[in-house]
mmCIF file of C-alpha atoms in Angstrom:
data_model
loop_
_atom_site.group_PDB
_atom_site.id
_atom_site.type_symbol
_atom_site.label_atom_id
_atom_site.label_comp_id
_atom_site.label_asym_id
_atom_site.label_seq_id
_atom_site.Cartn_x
_atom_site.Cartn_y
_atom_site.Cartn_z
ATOM 1 C CA MET Q 231 118.066 170.259 445.802
ATOM 2 C CA PRO Q 232 117.658 174.124 446.398
ATOM 3 C CA SER Q 233 119.539 175.781 448.897
ATOM 4 C CA SER Q 234 116.297 177.012 450.913
ATOM 5 C CA ARG Q 235 115.360 173.415 451.214
ATOM 6 C CA VAL Q 236 118.667 172.433 452.319
ATOM 7 C CA HIS Q 237 118.884 175.202 454.884
ATOM 8 C CA THR Q 238 115.599 174.179 455.817
ATOM 9 C CA VAL Q 239 116.599 170.414 456.571
ATOM 10 C CA LEU Q 240 120.031 171.773 458.247
ATOM 11 C CA GLY Q 241 118.060 173.764 460.743
ATOM 12 C CA VAL Q 242 115.394 171.250 461.948
ATOM 13 C CA LEU Q 243 118.505 168.930 462.296
ATOM 14 C CA THR Q 244 120.489 171.158 464.487
ATOM 15 C CA THR Q 245 117.156 171.723 466.103
ATOM 16 C CA VAL Q 246 116.735 167.994 467.364
ATOM 17 C CA LEU Q 247 120.736 167.865 467.946
ATOM 18 C CA ALA Q 248 120.190 170.698 470.065
ATOM 19 C CA VAL Q 249 116.944 169.132 471.970
ATOM 20 C CA GLY Q 250 118.396 165.872 472.192
ATOM 21 C CA ALA Q 251 121.709 166.890 473.817
ATOM 22 C CA SER Q 252 119.896 169.155 476.243
ATOM 23 C CA LEU Q 253 117.690 166.239 477.384
ATOM 24 C CA LEU Q 254 120.429 163.924 477.811
ATOM 25 C CA SER Q 255 122.424 166.678 479.791
ATOM 26 C CA SER Q 256 119.316 167.180 481.968
ATOM 27 C CA LEU Q 257 118.668 163.659 482.490
ATOM 28 C CA PHE Q 258 122.414 162.968 483.745
ATOM 29 C CA VAL Q 259 122.206 165.840 486.134
ATOM 30 C CA PHE Q 260 119.062 164.454 487.458
ATOM 31 C CA GLY Q 261 120.854 161.334 487.698
ATOM 32 C CA ALA Q 262 123.666 162.566 489.408
ATOM 33 C CA ALA Q 263 121.555 165.039 491.974
ATOM 34 C CA THR Q 264 119.387 161.924 493.042
ATOM 35 C CA ALA Q 265 121.891 158.881 493.396
ATOM 36 C CA VAL Q 266 123.050 157.805 496.703
ATOM 37 C CA PRO Q 267 126.781 157.774 496.713
ATOM 38 C CA GLY Q 268 128.152 154.329 497.345
ATOM 39 C CA GLY Q 269 124.900 152.327 496.441
ATOM 40 C CA ASP Q 270 122.351 151.952 493.817
ATOM 41 C CA ASP Q 271 119.524 153.625 495.655
ATOM 42 C CA VAL Q 272 118.174 157.040 494.153
ATOM 43 C CA ASP Q 273 116.710 159.674 496.903
ATOM 44 C CA ILE Q 274 114.259 161.824 494.780
ATOM 45 C CA THR Q 275 113.470 165.128 496.547
ATOM 46 C CA TRP Q 276 111.192 167.965 495.113
ATOM 47 C CA ARG Q 277 114.236 170.072 494.007
ATOM 48 C CA PRO Q 278 115.304 167.809 491.894
ATOM 49 C CA ALA Q 279 112.435 166.697 490.625
ATOM 50 C CA LEU Q 280 110.992 170.244 489.671
ATOM 51 C CA GLY Q 281 114.643 171.236 488.358
ATOM 52 C CA PHE Q 282 114.230 168.489 486.109
ATOM 53 C CA LEU Q 283 111.051 169.158 484.649
ATOM 54 C CA GLY Q 284 112.027 172.710 484.325
ATOM 55 C CA ALA Q 285 115.076 171.341 482.304
ATOM 56 C CA LEU Q 286 112.551 169.302 479.832
ATOM 57 C CA GLY Q 287 110.760 172.634 479.505
ATOM 58 C CA ALA Q 288 114.112 174.380 478.590
ATOM 59 C CA ALA Q 289 115.149 171.827 476.190
ATOM 60 C CA VAL Q 290 111.386 172.004 474.373
ATOM 61 C CA ALA Q 291 111.846 175.801 474.022
ATOM 62 C CA LEU Q 292 114.754 175.727 472.373
ATOM 63 C CA CYS Q 293 112.564 175.049 469.004
ATOM 64 C CA TRP Q 294 111.478 178.549 469.273
ATOM 65 C CA ARG Q 295 115.065 179.842 470.112
ATOM 66 C CA HIS Q 296 115.385 182.073 466.855
ATOM 67 C CA THR Q 297 112.040 183.505 466.647
ATOM 68 C CA HIS Q 298 111.879 184.548 470.622
ATOM 69 C CA PRO Q 299 115.753 184.297 471.668
ATOM 70 C CA LEU Q 300 115.389 186.862 474.358
ATOM 71 C CA VAL Q 301 112.215 184.676 476.029
ATOM 72 C CA VAL Q 302 113.885 181.073 475.321
ATOM 73 C CA THR Q 303 117.218 182.547 477.054
ATOM 74 C CA GLY Q 304 115.374 183.486 480.111
ATOM 75 C CA VAL Q 305 113.298 180.496 480.072
ATOM 76 C CA ALA Q 306 116.254 178.273 479.863
ATOM 77 C CA ALA Q 307 118.214 179.824 482.428
ATOM 78 C CA LEU Q 308 115.892 179.882 485.464
ATOM 79 C CA PRO Q 309 116.176 176.068 486.093
ATOM 80 C CA PRO Q 310 120.088 175.999 486.734
ATOM 81 C CA LEU Q 311 119.431 179.172 488.985
ATOM 82 C CA LEU Q 312 116.704 178.170 490.998
ATOM 83 C CA PHE Q 313 116.891 174.473 491.048
ATOM 84 C CA VAL Q 314 120.755 173.659 490.213
ATOM 85 C CA THR Q 315 120.138 171.926 487.127
ATOM 86 C CA ASP Q 316 122.420 171.897 484.065
ATOM 87 C CA ALA Q 317 122.935 175.073 481.733
ATOM 88 C CA LEU Q 318 123.090 173.440 478.375
ATOM 89 C CA ALA Q 319 119.695 174.512 477.251
ATOM 90 C CA ALA Q 320 120.900 178.107 478.528
ATOM 91 C CA LEU Q 321 123.881 177.640 476.201
ATOM 92 C CA ILE Q 322 122.576 176.671 473.477
ATOM 93 C CA ALA Q 323 119.598 179.585 473.535
ATOM 94 C CA LEU Q 324 122.547 182.277 474.100
ATOM 95 C CA ALA Q 325 124.372 181.463 470.616
ATOM 96 C CA ALA Q 326 120.650 182.524 468.856
ATOM 97 C CA LEU Q 327 120.268 185.219 471.249
ATOM 98 C CA THR Q 328 123.934 186.598 470.165
ATOM 99 C CA ALA Q 329 123.278 185.911 466.581
ATOM 100 C CA HIS Q 330 119.929 188.272 466.500
ATOM 101 C CA ARG Q 331 120.493 190.776 469.093
ATOM 102 C CA ARG Q 332 123.122 193.118 469.681
ATOM 103 C CA ASP Q 333 121.830 195.494 472.015
ATOM 104 C CA ARG Q 334 121.648 195.988 476.229
ATOM 105 C CA ALA Q 335 119.303 192.764 476.054
ATOM 106 C CA ALA Q 336 121.864 190.530 474.503
ATOM 107 C CA TRP Q 337 124.178 191.719 477.055
ATOM 108 C CA ALA Q 338 121.829 191.126 479.812
ATOM 109 C CA GLY Q 339 121.530 187.496 478.516
ATOM 110 C CA VAL Q 340 125.149 187.051 478.566
ATOM 111 C CA ALA Q 341 125.094 187.881 481.918
ATOM 112 C CA VAL Q 342 121.884 185.726 482.849
ATOM 113 C CA VAL Q 343 123.499 182.580 481.395
ATOM 114 C CA PHE Q 344 126.823 183.137 482.773
ATOM 115 C CA ALA Q 345 125.409 183.066 486.296
ATOM 116 C CA ALA Q 346 123.418 180.281 485.463
ATOM 117 C CA THR Q 347 126.344 178.321 483.855
ATOM 118 C CA ALA Q 348 128.446 179.126 486.989
ATOM 119 C CA VAL Q 349 125.730 177.742 489.827
ATOM 120 C CA ALA Q 350 125.746 174.714 487.586
ATOM 121 C CA VAL Q 351 129.495 174.338 487.329
ATOM 122 C CA VAL Q 352 130.321 175.153 491.060
ATOM 123 C CA TYR Q 353 127.483 172.652 492.042
ATOM 124 C CA ASP Q 354 128.854 169.937 490.155
ATOM 125 C CA GLY Q 355 132.528 170.599 491.068
ATOM 126 C CA HIS Q 356 131.442 169.965 494.670
ATOM 127 C CA ARG Q 357 129.197 166.510 493.784
ATOM 128 C CA HIS Q 358 130.727 163.246 494.796
ATOM 129 C CA ALA Q 359 133.772 161.888 492.383
ATOM 130 C CA ASP Q 360 131.800 159.492 490.399
ATOM 131 C CA MET Q 361 128.924 161.686 489.554
ATOM 132 C CA SER Q 362 130.721 165.165 488.817
ATOM 133 C CA VAL Q 363 131.786 166.017 485.204
ATOM 134 C CA ILE Q 364 134.437 168.417 486.626
ATOM 135 C CA ARG Q 365 136.288 165.775 488.833
ATOM 136 C CA ILE Q 366 135.732 162.877 486.017
ATOM 137 C CA VAL Q 367 137.616 165.218 483.835
ATOM 138 C CA PHE Q 368 140.077 167.059 486.164
ATOM 139 C CA GLY Q 369 140.632 164.500 488.475
ATOM 140 C CA PRO Q 370 138.904 163.439 491.654
ATOM 141 C CA ALA Q 371 140.583 166.358 493.494
ATOM 142 C CA GLY Q 372 138.306 168.529 491.312
ATOM 143 C CA LEU Q 373 139.114 172.652 490.957
ATOM 144 C CA PRO Q 374 139.027 175.375 493.164
ATOM 145 C CA VAL Q 375 135.913 178.032 492.984
ATOM 146 C CA PRO Q 376 138.005 180.354 491.185
ATOM 147 C CA VAL Q 377 139.090 178.028 488.354
ATOM 148 C CA LEU Q 378 135.351 176.616 487.945
ATOM 149 C CA LEU Q 379 133.971 180.420 487.690
ATOM 150 C CA LEU Q 380 136.941 180.817 484.685
ATOM 151 C CA VAL Q 381 135.334 177.579 482.888
ATOM 152 C CA ALA Q 382 131.901 178.965 483.308
ATOM 153 C CA ALA Q 383 133.296 181.911 481.840
ATOM 154 C CA LEU Q 384 134.689 180.577 479.063
ATOM 155 C CA LEU Q 385 131.725 178.137 478.570
ATOM 156 C CA THR Q 386 129.529 181.121 478.280
ATOM 157 C CA ALA Q 387 131.760 182.807 476.044
ATOM 158 C CA VAL Q 388 131.696 180.099 473.245
ATOM 159 C CA PRO Q 389 128.298 180.302 472.359
ATOM 160 C CA ALA Q 390 128.126 183.916 472.347
ATOM 161 C CA ALA Q 391 130.778 184.188 470.098
ATOM 162 C CA LEU Q 392 129.650 181.566 467.786
ATOM 163 C CA GLY Q 393 126.344 183.716 467.913
ATOM 164 C CA ALA Q 394 128.109 186.945 466.849
ATOM 165 C CA HIS Q 395 130.101 185.497 464.561
ATOM 166 C CA ARG Q 396 126.894 184.013 462.603
ATOM 167 C CA ALA Q 397 125.586 187.782 463.032
ATOM 168 C CA THR Q 398 128.218 189.559 461.407
ATOM 169 C CA ARG Q 399 128.159 186.597 458.330
ATOM 170 C CA ARG Q 400 124.871 187.647 457.876
ATOM 171 C CA ASP Q 401 125.600 191.698 458.132
ATOM 172 C CA LEU Q 402 128.373 191.066 455.503
ATOM 173 C CA ALA Q 403 126.111 188.815 453.328
ATOM 174 C CA ARG Q 404 123.345 191.526 453.654
ATOM 175 C CA ASN Q 405 125.577 194.468 452.583
ATOM 176 C CA THR Q 406 127.244 192.617 449.965
ATOM 177 C CA ALA Q 407 123.513 192.049 448.482
ATOM 178 C CA VAL Q 408 122.963 195.864 448.822
ATOM 179 C CA GLN Q 409 126.232 196.512 447.287
ATOM 180 C CA ARG Q 410 125.436 194.543 444.325
ATOM 181 C CA SER Q 411 121.775 195.801 444.134
ATOM 182 C CA LEU Q 412 123.485 199.676 444.082
ATOM 183 C CA GLN Q 413 125.870 198.543 441.514
ATOM 184 C CA ALA Q 414 123.331 196.955 439.249
ATOM 185 C CA ASP Q 415 121.312 200.152 439.647
ATOM 186 C CA LEU Q 416 124.294 202.408 438.909
ATOM 187 C CA ALA Q 417 124.484 200.079 435.505
ATOM 188 C CA ARG Q 418 121.078 200.571 434.470
ATOM 189 C CA LYS Q 419 121.609 204.188 435.158
ATOM 190 C CA ASP Q 420 124.295 204.447 433.028
ATOM 191 C CA GLU Q 421 122.555 202.235 430.149
ATOM 192 C CA ARG Q 422 119.865 204.552 430.248
ATOM 193 C CA SER Q 423 122.186 207.632 429.874
ATOM 194 C CA ARG Q 424 123.614 206.057 426.752
ATOM 195 C CA ILE Q 425 120.413 205.503 425.469
ATOM 196 C CA ALA Q 426 119.057 208.495 426.019
ATOM 197 C CA ARG Q 427 122.086 210.332 424.435
ATOM 198 C CA GLU Q 428 121.823 208.067 421.183
ATOM 199 C CA MET Q 429 117.761 208.858 421.005
ATOM 200 C CA HIS Q 430 118.761 212.681 421.352
ATOM 201 C CA ASP Q 431 121.291 212.624 418.630
ATOM 202 C CA VAL Q 432 119.304 210.727 416.238
ATOM 203 C CA LEU Q 433 115.843 211.322 416.573
ATOM 204 C CA GLY Q 434 116.038 214.702 417.768
ATOM 205 C CA HIS Q 435 118.010 216.207 414.799
ATOM 206 C CA ARG Q 436 115.415 214.320 412.457
ATOM 207 C CA LEU Q 437 112.412 215.230 413.975
ATOM 208 C CA SER Q 438 113.886 219.099 414.482
ATOM 209 C CA LEU Q 439 114.372 219.180 410.737
ATOM 210 C CA LEU Q 440 111.163 217.858 409.942
ATOM 211 C CA SER Q 441 109.309 220.569 412.058
ATOM 212 C CA LEU Q 442 111.368 223.285 410.268
ATOM 213 C CA HIS Q 443 110.892 221.715 406.789
ATOM 214 C CA ALA Q 444 107.035 221.441 407.233
ATOM 215 C CA GLY Q 445 106.907 225.210 408.419
ATOM 216 C CA ALA Q 446 108.477 226.247 405.355
ATOM 217 C CA LEU Q 447 105.922 223.956 403.276
ATOM 218 C CA GLU Q 448 103.254 225.776 405.288
ATOM 219 C CA VAL Q 449 104.080 229.153 404.297
ATOM 220 C CA THR Q 450 104.679 228.063 400.413
ATOM 221 C CA ALA Q 451 101.424 225.963 400.395
ATOM 222 C CA GLN Q 452 99.038 228.990 401.797
ATOM 223 C CA GLN Q 453 99.797 230.420 398.586
ATOM 224 C CA GLU Q 454 98.557 227.434 396.360
ATOM 225 C CA SER Q 455 96.240 225.321 398.249
ATOM 226 C CA GLY Q 456 94.579 225.278 401.842
ATOM 227 C CA GLN Q 457 94.343 221.775 402.074
ATOM 228 C CA ALA Q 458 98.118 221.588 401.190
ATOM 229 C CA ALA Q 459 98.760 224.196 404.041
ATOM 230 C CA GLU Q 460 96.485 221.932 406.354
ATOM 231 C CA VAL Q 461 98.311 218.811 405.611
ATOM 232 C CA ALA Q 462 101.828 220.967 406.352
ATOM 233 C CA ARG Q 463 100.289 222.132 409.830
ATOM 234 C CA THR Q 464 99.321 219.111 410.958
ATOM 235 C CA VAL Q 465 102.932 217.613 409.971
ATOM 236 C CA ARG Q 466 104.260 220.590 411.720
ATOM 237 C CA SER Q 467 102.190 220.390 415.158
ATOM 238 C CA THR Q 468 102.947 216.462 414.991
ATOM 239 C CA ALA Q 469 106.485 216.720 414.733
ATOM 240 C CA GLN Q 470 106.654 219.447 417.430
ATOM 241 C CA ALA Q 471 104.528 217.043 419.816
ATOM 242 C CA SER Q 472 106.839 214.033 418.845
ATOM 243 C CA LEU Q 473 109.906 216.359 419.780
ATOM 244 C CA HIS Q 474 108.101 216.846 422.992
ATOM 245 C CA ASP Q 475 107.302 213.212 423.745
ATOM 246 C CA LEU Q 476 111.048 212.617 422.886
ATOM 247 C CA ARG Q 477 112.150 214.872 425.616
ATOM 248 C CA GLN Q 478 109.989 213.214 428.061
ATOM 249 C CA VAL Q 479 111.251 209.793 427.005
ATOM 250 C CA ILE Q 480 114.642 210.953 427.361
ATOM 251 C CA GLY Q 481 113.746 212.168 430.674
ATOM 252 C CA VAL Q 482 112.801 208.964 431.761
ATOM 253 C CA LEU Q 483 115.633 206.863 430.624
ATOM 254 C CA ARG Q 484 118.016 209.341 432.068
ATOM 255 C CA ASP Q 485 116.427 210.233 435.525
ATOM 256 C CA GLY Q 486 113.833 207.664 435.693
ATOM 257 C CA ARG Q 487 111.202 210.060 436.293
ATOM 258 C CA ASP Q 488 107.368 209.771 435.303
ATOM 259 C CA PHE Q 489 106.373 210.275 431.760
ATOM 260 C CA THR Q 490 104.401 213.388 431.216
ATOM 261 C CA GLY Q 491 103.754 213.465 427.472
ATOM 262 C CA ASP Q 492 100.887 212.607 425.702
ATOM 263 C CA GLY Q 493 101.479 212.832 422.429
ATOM 264 C CA THR Q 494 99.174 215.250 421.007
ATOM 265 C CA ARG Q 495 99.170 218.091 423.660
ATOM 266 C CA PRO Q 496 102.498 219.369 424.711
ATOM 267 C CA GLU Q 497 101.574 221.968 427.253
ATOM 268 C CA ARG Q 498 99.733 219.171 429.054
ATOM 269 C CA SER Q 499 101.512 217.470 432.078
ATOM 270 C CA GLY Q 500 100.513 214.227 433.246
ATOM 271 C CA PRO Q 501 99.303 210.732 431.670
ATOM 272 C CA PRO Q 502 96.480 210.853 429.126
ATOM 273 C CA THR Q 503 93.225 209.968 430.343
ATOM 274 C CA LEU Q 504 89.667 209.051 428.536
ATOM 275 C CA ALA Q 505 88.842 213.188 428.104
ATOM 276 C CA ASP Q 506 92.039 213.270 425.618
ATOM 277 C CA LEU Q 507 90.560 210.646 423.476
ATOM 278 C CA PRO Q 508 88.322 213.501 421.435
ATOM 279 C CA ALA Q 509 92.152 215.146 420.897
ATOM 280 C CA LEU Q 510 93.512 212.117 419.575
ATOM 281 C CA VAL Q 511 90.539 211.154 417.318
ATOM 282 C CA GLY Q 512 90.886 214.767 415.713
ATOM 283 C CA THR Q 513 94.465 214.973 415.054
ATOM 284 C CA THR Q 514 94.128 211.232 413.422
ATOM 285 C CA ARG Q 515 91.091 212.575 411.160
ATOM 286 C CA GLU Q 516 93.608 215.823 410.092
ATOM 287 C CA ALA Q 517 96.066 213.332 408.925
ATOM 288 C CA GLY Q 518 93.108 212.169 406.261
ATOM 289 C CA VAL Q 519 91.726 208.977 408.070
ATOM 290 C CA SER Q 520 88.314 208.690 408.047
ATOM 291 C CA LEU Q 521 87.156 207.526 411.403
ATOM 292 C CA ASN Q 522 83.673 206.512 412.994
ATOM 293 C CA VAL Q 523 83.789 207.157 416.638
ATOM 294 C CA THR Q 524 81.492 205.771 419.544
ATOM 295 C CA ILE Q 525 82.413 206.806 423.054
ATOM 296 C CA LEU Q 526 80.193 205.872 425.963
ATOM 297 C CA VAL Q 527 82.037 205.685 428.924
ATOM 298 C CA ASP Q 528 80.019 206.165 432.459
ATOM 299 C CA ASN Q 529 82.030 208.568 434.844
ATOM 300 C CA ALA Q 530 84.995 208.915 432.744
ATOM 301 C CA GLY Q 531 86.465 211.462 434.853
ATOM 302 C CA ASP Q 532 86.152 209.062 437.762
ATOM 303 C CA ALA Q 533 88.637 206.087 435.995
ATOM 304 C CA PRO Q 534 91.913 204.998 437.730
ATOM 305 C CA PRO Q 535 94.506 206.608 436.007
ATOM 306 C CA ARG Q 536 96.458 203.490 435.174
ATOM 307 C CA LEU Q 537 92.949 202.155 433.213
ATOM 308 C CA ALA Q 538 92.341 205.607 431.709
ATOM 309 C CA GLU Q 539 96.269 205.651 430.106
ATOM 310 C CA THR Q 540 95.768 202.216 429.185
ATOM 311 C CA ALA Q 541 92.753 202.687 427.164
ATOM 312 C CA TYR Q 542 94.317 205.828 425.534
ATOM 313 C CA ARG Q 543 97.322 203.844 424.520
ATOM 314 C CA VAL Q 544 95.081 200.961 423.061
ATOM 315 C CA VAL Q 545 93.250 203.383 420.572
ATOM 316 C CA GLN Q 546 96.807 205.647 420.223
ATOM 317 C CA GLU Q 547 98.262 202.445 418.809
ATOM 318 C CA SER Q 548 95.664 201.077 416.725
ATOM 319 C CA LEU Q 549 95.473 204.427 414.959
ATOM 320 C CA THR Q 550 98.619 204.737 414.432
ATOM 321 C CA ASN Q 551 98.712 201.325 412.721
ATOM 322 C CA VAL Q 552 95.692 202.186 410.780
ATOM 323 C CA LEU Q 553 97.655 205.550 409.462
ATOM 324 C CA ARG Q 554 100.539 203.203 408.517
ATOM 325 C CA HIS Q 555 98.822 200.040 406.917
ATOM 326 C CA ALA Q 556 95.140 201.632 405.773
ATOM 327 C CA PRO Q 557 94.882 205.535 405.432
ATOM 328 C CA SER Q 558 92.633 205.226 402.850
ATOM 329 C CA GLU Q 559 90.077 202.962 404.711
ATOM 330 C CA THR Q 560 87.407 204.076 406.854
ATOM 331 C CA ALA Q 561 88.090 202.893 410.821
ATOM 332 C CA ASP Q 562 85.664 202.061 413.371
ATOM 333 C CA VAL Q 563 86.578 202.894 416.921
ATOM 334 C CA THR Q 564 84.329 202.038 419.757
ATOM 335 C CA VAL Q 565 85.254 202.651 423.804
ATOM 336 C CA ARG Q 566 82.230 201.852 425.895
ATOM 337 C CA GLY Q 567 81.888 200.955 429.495
ATOM 338 C CA GLY Q 568 81.970 202.071 433.455
ATOM 339 C CA PRO Q 569 82.769 201.042 436.881
ATOM 340 C CA GLY Q 570 82.116 197.292 437.364
ATOM 341 C CA ALA Q 571 81.426 196.791 433.715
ATOM 342 C CA GLY Q 572 85.091 197.457 432.873
ATOM 343 C CA ILE Q 573 86.147 199.477 429.759
ATOM 344 C CA THR Q 574 85.981 197.934 426.147
ATOM 345 C CA VAL Q 575 88.259 199.273 423.146
ATOM 346 C CA GLU Q 576 87.497 197.909 419.650
ATOM 347 C CA ILE Q 577 89.335 199.200 416.535
ATOM 348 C CA ASP Q 578 87.997 197.566 413.441
ATOM 349 C CA ASN Q 579 89.374 198.745 410.105
ATOM 350 C CA PRO Q 580 89.089 196.866 406.397
ATOM 351 C CA LEU Q 581 92.350 195.279 405.389
ATOM 352 C CA PRO Q 582 93.950 197.043 402.342
ATOM 353 C CA ALA Q 583 92.690 195.902 398.722
ATOM 354 C CA ALA Q 584 96.714 195.296 397.725
ATOM 355 C CA PRO Q 585 99.474 194.608 400.138
ATOM 356 C CA PRO Q 586 101.712 197.193 400.492
ATOM 357 C CA ALA Q 587 104.946 197.793 398.160
ATOM 358 C CA GLY Q 588 107.934 197.391 400.029
ATOM 359 C CA PRO Q 589 108.899 195.951 403.476
ATOM 360 C CA PRO Q 590 105.643 196.541 405.977
ATOM 361 C CA ALA Q 591 106.066 199.799 407.764
ATOM 362 C CA GLY Q 592 106.651 199.321 411.743
ATOM 363 C CA SER Q 593 108.204 195.906 413.463
ATOM 364 C CA GLY Q 594 105.021 194.744 415.503
ATOM 365 C CA SER Q 595 106.442 195.780 418.450
ATOM 366 C CA GLY Q 596 103.614 198.247 419.046
ATOM 367 C CA LEU Q 597 101.037 195.644 419.683
ATOM 368 C CA ALA Q 598 103.307 193.310 421.882
ATOM 369 C CA GLY Q 599 103.897 196.541 423.808
ATOM 370 C CA LEU Q 600 99.869 196.914 424.044
ATOM 371 C CA ALA Q 601 99.665 193.382 424.998
ATOM 372 C CA ASP Q 602 101.857 193.977 427.766
ATOM 373 C CA ARG Q 603 99.940 197.252 428.742
ATOM 374 C CA VAL Q 604 96.534 195.295 429.002
ATOM 375 C CA SER Q 605 98.114 192.587 431.054
ATOM 376 C CA SER Q 606 99.657 194.977 433.285
ATOM 377 C CA VAL Q 607 96.203 196.274 434.902
ATOM 378 C CA GLU Q 608 94.666 192.543 434.144
ATOM 379 C CA GLY Q 609 93.005 193.059 431.087
ATOM 380 C CA THR Q 610 92.649 190.941 427.973
ATOM 381 C CA ILE Q 611 93.465 191.992 424.161
ATOM 382 C CA SER Q 612 93.044 190.108 420.950
ATOM 383 C CA THR Q 613 94.703 191.187 417.605
ATOM 384 C CA GLY Q 614 94.465 190.209 413.988
ATOM 385 C CA PRO Q 615 92.627 189.844 410.968
ATOM 386 C CA THR Q 616 89.283 188.504 410.677
ATOM 387 C CA GLU Q 617 87.458 186.322 408.214
ATOM 388 C CA ARG Q 618 85.455 189.130 406.825
ATOM 389 C CA GLY Q 619 88.729 190.981 405.380
ATOM 390 C CA ARG Q 620 89.140 193.487 408.380
ATOM 391 C CA PHE Q 621 91.898 193.805 410.940
ATOM 392 C CA VAL Q 622 90.431 193.967 414.687
ATOM 393 C CA VAL Q 623 91.985 195.165 418.161
ATOM 394 C CA HIS Q 624 89.681 194.305 420.716
ATOM 395 C CA ALA Q 625 90.531 194.734 424.304
ATOM 396 C CA TRP Q 626 88.926 194.547 427.755
ATOM 397 C CA LEU Q 627 90.144 196.601 430.935
ATOM 398 C CA PRO Q 628 88.679 196.049 434.053
ATOM 399 C CA TRP Q 629 87.211 198.614 435.969
ATOM 400 C CA PRO Q 630 86.171 197.828 439.507
ATOM 401 C CA ARG Q 631 83.039 199.446 441.421
ATOM 402 C CA GLU Q 632 84.035 202.171 443.993
ATOM 403 C CA GLY Q 633 85.183 200.297 447.043
ATOM 404 C CA GLN Q 634 86.316 196.950 445.328
ATOM 405 C CA PRO Q 635 90.220 196.417 445.355
ATOM 406 C CA THR Q 636 91.876 197.576 442.044
ATOM 407 C CA SER Q 637 94.451 195.651 440.704
#
C-alpha cells in the first residue's frame, strides 16, 4: 500500500479514536454529574444537559482539528469552562494546535486549555467518591486544590509537548528535503559545468580552426573562382555563427541562463521568430541547396514566442537533414497558418537515388529533439519516408486566438 494511503488510513483511525474517546469521557462526566449519591436515581438539570450537548459538539469538531486547529481548540474549551464538563476534547485539540502553530495564538490556546482542564479536574476532585476519577485513582480522601492544579498542568503539558514534537519532526523533514534539493541542484550545476568545459575544449577549438581555414580559403579562392570564394565565405560565416551558438549553449549549461542565439545572426539577441525564416532559407540556399519556399502566416509578428521558436527549429533541423542526406535535391518548404488555425510546417524532399557511402551522418537525435519540442507546445509531428519516394516532416503547432488560453 502506498505511504500516502497508509497515512490517510492512520489519520482516519486516529480521528475516530479521538472522537470516540471524547464521547465516552463526556458520557461518563454527564452520568457522574446527574447521578444521585447513594441511589439509582438521576437528577438531570439544565446545566449538565447543556454541557453534555456542548461536549458532543466539541467531540464532533475534532474532525477538523488539523484544518482549523485554533477554532476547534476554542470550541472544545468552552463546555468545561461554562458547564463544567470534561476537557478531553480540548486536550486533543491542543495537540493539533501546537503541531501547526508556534505563535502567540498557540500560547493563548495552551492557557485556555489549562484553565478548562483545571476547572474540570477540580470539579471532579470534589464529586462523590464513587463518581470522581481523582478519588478512584488517588483514594477517597482526594487531593488538595494545589495538587489538582498541578495535575491539570501535567495533563495540559502532555498534548502540548506531543504537538510541538510533531511540528519539530515535520520541520526537520522539510529542511532535509530542502537540503537534498539544494545538493541535487549543486550536482546538476557541477555536471553542467563539466559538460560546458568539454564542449568548449573540443568544439570551440575545431570551429575556430574551421573559421580560420575558411577565411584563408576565401582569400585564395577570390583569385581563381568567384563561386569558390562564395562557398568559402558561407563556410566562414557558418563557423562563426556556430561559435556564437556554442558560447550561448555553454552559458546555458554553466549558468542556467536563457539561450539567446539563433544560429544565423550572431548579433541578434533573443530566441528566433518567424521573421528569421527568410534568413535561414537564404543561408541554406547559399550552401547549395535548391528550395521551393511558401510562407503564408497571418499576423506572424504576434505569434507567441515559444510557438515561433518551435516552428523555426522544425524548419532549421529539417533543412539541416536535407543538407546532410539530400543536398543535390530540391526541397519544398511550406509554413502557413495563423491565430486560431495554428501553424503547419512541412518540409518535403526527394530521397537520394543512391544510399550514402559509409555510415549515415547524424545520430537521429535531432528528430527526437524536434518531437520533444513540438510536444512541449502540445503540437503534433510526423517524420519519415513516403510511398512516393520522398522524406516528409509535417508538424502542426496550436496557435489560440487572442483571449484563448495558451499551452
